[in-house]
């Protein structure tokens, strides 16, 4: 399969990942021990660099940061699908960076999270790896031509 197809699938997976992650940030557990822990995070306020913040604000803010980064992964993957069609060798350095990002996300998912992000990040690594292999193949063909 062509690199552009793998990259567009990767972009769609990252959009799915963004949606799932954002829903988790917006709808945290409210009952039981998890809800009590989040309430404690909301109450624990402290001064930091001229502002008063809570652990909850840090938790939620970092959650939104991750969602934003997943959107950026999706945009980069889509843009690479276009660049890779015109010049596979030009797309390779950024593709390697995207591959490293996907592998890092998968490793963190396996260490710290649960099955949904584990599986989604693993599928992202498979797509990114397939795209990278296809771009390397196409870049070799480009040099020979």
PDB file of C-alpha atoms in Angstrom:
ATOM      1  CA  UNK A   1       0.000   0.000   0.000  1.00  0.00           C
ATOM      2  CA  UNK A   2       1.163   3.565  -0.663  1.00  0.00           C
ATOM      3  CA  UNK A   3       2.609   5.754   2.072  1.00  0.00           C
ATOM      4  CA  UNK A   4      -0.110   8.349   1.482  1.00  0.00           C
ATOM      5  CA  UNK A   5      -2.823   5.816   2.314  1.00  0.00           C
ATOM      6  CA  UNK A   6      -1.067   4.708   5.514  1.00  0.00           C
ATOM      7  CA  UNK A   7      -0.578   8.330   6.522  1.00  0.00           C
ATOM      8  CA  UNK A   8      -4.232   9.196   5.982  1.00  0.00           C
ATOM      9  CA  UNK A   9      -5.258   6.175   8.035  1.00  0.00           C
ATOM     10  CA  UNK A  10      -2.823   7.340  10.727  1.00  0.00           C
ATOM     11  CA  UNK A  11      -4.402  10.817  10.592  1.00  0.00           C
ATOM     12  CA  UNK A  12      -7.860   9.278  11.086  1.00  0.00           C
ATOM     13  CA  UNK A  13      -6.601   7.170  13.999  1.00  0.00           C
ATOM     14  CA  UNK A  14      -5.135  10.260  15.640  1.00  0.00           C
ATOM     15  CA  UNK A  15      -8.449  12.108  15.218  1.00  0.00           C
ATOM     16  CA  UNK A  16     -10.156   9.146  16.905  1.00  0.00           C
ATOM     17  CA  UNK A  17      -7.513   9.223  19.659  1.00  0.00           C
ATOM     18  CA  UNK A  18      -8.114  12.977  20.105  1.00  0.00           C
ATOM     19  CA  UNK A  19     -11.857  12.482  20.424  1.00  0.00           C
ATOM     20  CA  UNK A  20     -11.505   9.656  22.951  1.00  0.00           C
ATOM     21  CA  UNK A  21      -8.915  11.497  25.004  1.00  0.00           C
ATOM     22  CA  UNK A  22     -10.907  14.725  25.060  1.00  0.00           C
ATOM     23  CA  UNK A  23     -14.065  12.884  26.162  1.00  0.00           C
ATOM     24  CA  UNK A  24     -12.060  11.397  29.020  1.00  0.00           C
ATOM     25  CA  UNK A  25     -10.805  14.834  30.054  1.00  0.00           C
ATOM     26  CA  UNK A  26     -14.291  16.338  29.899  1.00  0.00           C
ATOM     27  CA  UNK A  27     -16.022  13.429  31.694  1.00  0.00           C
ATOM     28  CA  UNK A  28     -13.827  12.273  34.575  1.00  0.00           C
ATOM     29  CA  UNK A  29     -15.144   9.735  37.067  1.00  0.00           C
ATOM     30  CA  UNK A  30     -17.450  11.369  39.612  1.00  0.00           C
ATOM     31  CA  UNK A  31     -18.261   8.514  41.991  1.00  0.00           C
ATOM     32  CA  UNK A  32     -16.313   6.339  44.357  1.00  0.00           C
ATOM     33  CA  UNK A  33     -12.656   6.636  45.243  1.00  0.00           C
ATOM     34  CA  UNK A  34     -11.713   8.143  41.858  1.00  0.00           C
ATOM     35  CA  UNK A  35     -14.271  10.921  42.278  1.00  0.00           C
ATOM     36  CA  UNK A  36     -13.045  11.587  45.808  1.00  0.00           C
ATOM     37  CA  UNK A  37      -9.462  11.818  44.576  1.00  0.00           C
ATOM     38  CA  UNK A  38     -10.467  14.314  41.897  1.00  0.00           C
ATOM     39  CA  UNK A  39     -12.370  16.377  44.485  1.00  0.00           C
ATOM     40  CA  UNK A  40      -9.217  16.452  46.611  1.00  0.00           C
ATOM     41  CA  UNK A  41      -7.263  17.631  43.551  1.00  0.00           C
ATOM     42  CA  UNK A  42      -9.799  20.450  43.062  1.00  0.00           C
ATOM     43  CA  UNK A  43      -9.463  21.558  46.698  1.00  0.00           C
ATOM     44  CA  UNK A  44      -5.659  21.419  46.844  1.00  0.00           C
ATOM     45  CA  UNK A  45      -4.727  24.934  45.704  1.00  0.00           C
ATOM     46  CA  UNK A  46      -1.273  26.474  45.826  1.00  0.00           C
ATOM     47  CA  UNK A  47       0.538  29.580  44.592  1.00  0.00           C
ATOM     48  CA  UNK A  48       2.795  29.143  41.581  1.00  0.00           C
ATOM     49  CA  UNK A  49       4.592  31.893  39.666  1.00  0.00           C
ATOM     50  CA  UNK A  50       2.107  34.592  40.614  1.00  0.00           C
ATOM     51  CA  UNK A  51      -1.032  32.465  40.154  1.00  0.00           C
ATOM     52  CA  UNK A  52      -3.084  30.245  42.403  1.00  0.00           C
ATOM     53  CA  UNK A  53      -3.760  26.875  40.813  1.00  0.00           C
ATOM     54  CA  UNK A  54      -5.035  23.465  41.868  1.00  0.00           C
ATOM     55  CA  UNK A  55      -3.789  20.015  41.019  1.00  0.00           C
ATOM     56  CA  UNK A  56      -7.080  19.569  39.154  1.00  0.00           C
ATOM     57  CA  UNK A  57      -6.261  22.518  36.879  1.00  0.00           C
ATOM     58  CA  UNK A  58      -2.862  20.982  36.107  1.00  0.00           C
ATOM     59  CA  UNK A  59      -4.445  17.563  35.508  1.00  0.00           C
ATOM     60  CA  UNK A  60      -7.104  18.965  33.198  1.00  0.00           C
ATOM     61  CA  UNK A  61      -4.727  21.345  31.453  1.00  0.00           C
ATOM     62  CA  UNK A  62      -2.278  18.559  30.682  1.00  0.00           C
ATOM     63  CA  UNK A  63      -5.176  16.464  29.407  1.00  0.00           C
ATOM     64  CA  UNK A  64      -6.095  19.200  26.943  1.00  0.00           C
ATOM     65  CA  UNK A  65      -2.422  19.569  25.963  1.00  0.00           C
ATOM     66  CA  UNK A  66      -2.360  15.890  25.010  1.00  0.00           C
ATOM     67  CA  UNK A  67      -5.569  16.266  22.982  1.00  0.00           C
ATOM     68  CA  UNK A  68      -4.028  19.215  21.146  1.00  0.00           C
ATOM     69  CA  UNK A  69      -0.893  17.212  20.415  1.00  0.00           C
ATOM     70  CA  UNK A  70      -2.971  14.345  19.009  1.00  0.00           C
ATOM     71  CA  UNK A  71      -4.667  16.840  16.654  1.00  0.00           C
ATOM     72  CA  UNK A  72      -1.231  18.052  15.582  1.00  0.00           C
ATOM     73  CA  UNK A  73      -0.139  14.443  14.957  1.00  0.00           C
ATOM     74  CA  UNK A  74      -3.203  14.024  12.730  1.00  0.00           C
ATOM     75  CA  UNK A  75      -2.490  17.220  10.789  1.00  0.00           C
ATOM     76  CA  UNK A  76       1.172  16.340  10.320  1.00  0.00           C
ATOM     77  CA  UNK A  77       0.278  12.836   9.127  1.00  0.00           C
ATOM     78  CA  UNK A  78      -2.185  14.254   6.608  1.00  0.00           C
ATOM     79  CA  UNK A  79       0.296  16.872   5.384  1.00  0.00           C
ATOM     80  CA  UNK A  80       2.964  14.186   5.022  1.00  0.00           C
ATOM     81  CA  UNK A  81       0.572  12.157   2.866  1.00  0.00           C
ATOM     82  CA  UNK A  82       0.584  15.064   0.398  1.00  0.00           C
ATOM     83  CA  UNK A  83       4.322  15.842   0.640  1.00  0.00           C
ATOM     84  CA  UNK A  84       5.245  12.167   0.345  1.00  0.00           C
ATOM     85  CA  UNK A  85       3.433  11.855  -2.980  1.00  0.00           C
ATOM     86  CA  UNK A  86       5.466  14.678  -4.499  1.00  0.00           C
ATOM     87  CA  UNK A  87       8.807  13.997  -2.843  1.00  0.00           C
ATOM     88  CA  UNK A  88       9.206  10.911  -0.658  1.00  0.00           C
ATOM     89  CA  UNK A  89      12.779  11.842   0.261  1.00  0.00           C
ATOM     90  CA  UNK A  90      11.642  15.282   1.484  1.00  0.00           C
ATOM     91  CA  UNK A  91       8.992  13.648   3.689  1.00  0.00           C
ATOM     92  CA  UNK A  92      11.357  11.147   5.315  1.00  0.00           C
ATOM     93  CA  UNK A  93      12.883  13.291   8.110  1.00  0.00           C
ATOM     94  CA  UNK A  94       9.493  14.429   9.391  1.00  0.00           C
ATOM     95  CA  UNK A  95       8.128  10.889   8.995  1.00  0.00           C
ATOM     96  CA  UNK A  96      10.915   9.581  11.236  1.00  0.00           C
ATOM     97  CA  UNK A  97       9.956  12.219  13.814  1.00  0.00           C
ATOM     98  CA  UNK A  98       6.295  11.213  13.590  1.00  0.00           C
ATOM     99  CA  UNK A  99       7.264   7.540  13.965  1.00  0.00           C
ATOM    100  CA  UNK A 100       9.251   8.335  17.111  1.00  0.00           C
ATOM    101  CA  UNK A 101       6.268  10.266  18.492  1.00  0.00           C
ATOM    102  CA  UNK A 102       3.928   7.342  17.825  1.00  0.00           C
ATOM    103  CA  UNK A 103       6.321   4.873  19.450  1.00  0.00           C
ATOM    104  CA  UNK A 104       6.691   7.161  22.485  1.00  0.00           C
ATOM    105  CA  UNK A 105       2.918   7.490  22.791  1.00  0.00           C
ATOM    106  CA  UNK A 106       2.558   3.703  22.622  1.00  0.00           C
ATOM    107  CA  UNK A 107       5.211   3.149  25.272  1.00  0.00           C
ATOM    108  CA  UNK A 108       3.606   5.648  27.650  1.00  0.00           C
ATOM    109  CA  UNK A 109       0.173   4.131  26.985  1.00  0.00           C
ATOM    110  CA  UNK A 110       1.451   0.648  27.863  1.00  0.00           C
ATOM    111  CA  UNK A 111       3.226   1.841  30.991  1.00  0.00           C
ATOM    112  CA  UNK A 112       0.581   4.167  32.436  1.00  0.00           C
ATOM    113  CA  UNK A 113      -2.841   3.617  30.898  1.00  0.00           C
ATOM    114  CA  UNK A 114      -5.374   0.971  29.854  1.00  0.00           C
ATOM    115  CA  UNK A 115      -6.520  -1.032  26.833  1.00  0.00           C
ATOM    116  CA  UNK A 116      -8.159   1.695  24.690  1.00  0.00           C
ATOM    117  CA  UNK A 117      -5.075   3.950  24.444  1.00  0.00           C
ATOM    118  CA  UNK A 118      -2.802   0.906  24.318  1.00  0.00           C
ATOM    119  CA  UNK A 119      -4.578  -0.524  21.280  1.00  0.00           C
ATOM    120  CA  UNK A 120      -5.073   2.824  19.555  1.00  0.00           C
ATOM    121  CA  UNK A 121      -1.424   3.783  19.974  1.00  0.00           C
ATOM    122  CA  UNK A 122      -0.293   0.349  18.789  1.00  0.00           C
ATOM    123  CA  UNK A 123      -2.392   0.696  15.622  1.00  0.00           C
ATOM    124  CA  UNK A 124      -0.879   4.172  15.139  1.00  0.00           C
ATOM    125  CA  UNK A 125       2.637   2.690  15.364  1.00  0.00           C
ATOM    126  CA  UNK A 126       1.753   0.023  12.790  1.00  0.00           C
ATOM    127  CA  UNK A 127       0.424   2.667  10.368  1.00  0.00           C
ATOM    128  CA  UNK A 128       3.385   4.988  10.953  1.00  0.00           C
ATOM    129  CA  UNK A 129       5.853   2.131  10.459  1.00  0.00           C
ATOM    130  CA  UNK A 130       4.133   1.007   7.257  1.00  0.00           C
ATOM    131  CA  UNK A 131       4.163   4.602   5.978  1.00  0.00           C
ATOM    132  CA  UNK A 132       7.843   4.972   6.846  1.00  0.00           C
ATOM    133  CA  UNK A 133       8.753   1.745   5.047  1.00  0.00           C
ATOM    134  CA  UNK A 134       6.717   2.814   1.995  1.00  0.00           C
ATOM    135  CA  UNK A 135       8.370   6.260   1.969  1.00  0.00           C
ATOM    136  CA  UNK A 136      11.831   4.690   2.164  1.00  0.00           C
ATOM    137  CA  UNK A 137      10.926   2.438  -0.772  1.00  0.00           C
ATOM    138  CA  UNK A 138       9.528   5.366  -2.764  1.00  0.00           C
ATOM    139  CA  UNK A 139      12.559   7.550  -1.947  1.00  0.00           C
ATOM    140  CA  UNK A 140      14.876   4.838  -3.301  1.00  0.00           C
ATOM    141  CA  UNK A 141      12.814   4.687  -6.490  1.00  0.00           C
ATOM    142  CA  UNK A 142      12.877   8.478  -6.691  1.00  0.00           C
ATOM    143  CA  UNK A 143      16.708   8.502  -6.551  1.00  0.00           C
ATOM    144  CA  UNK A 144      16.976   5.854  -9.290  1.00  0.00           C
ATOM    145  CA  UNK A 145      14.666   7.768 -11.629  1.00  0.00           C
TER     146      UNK A 145
END
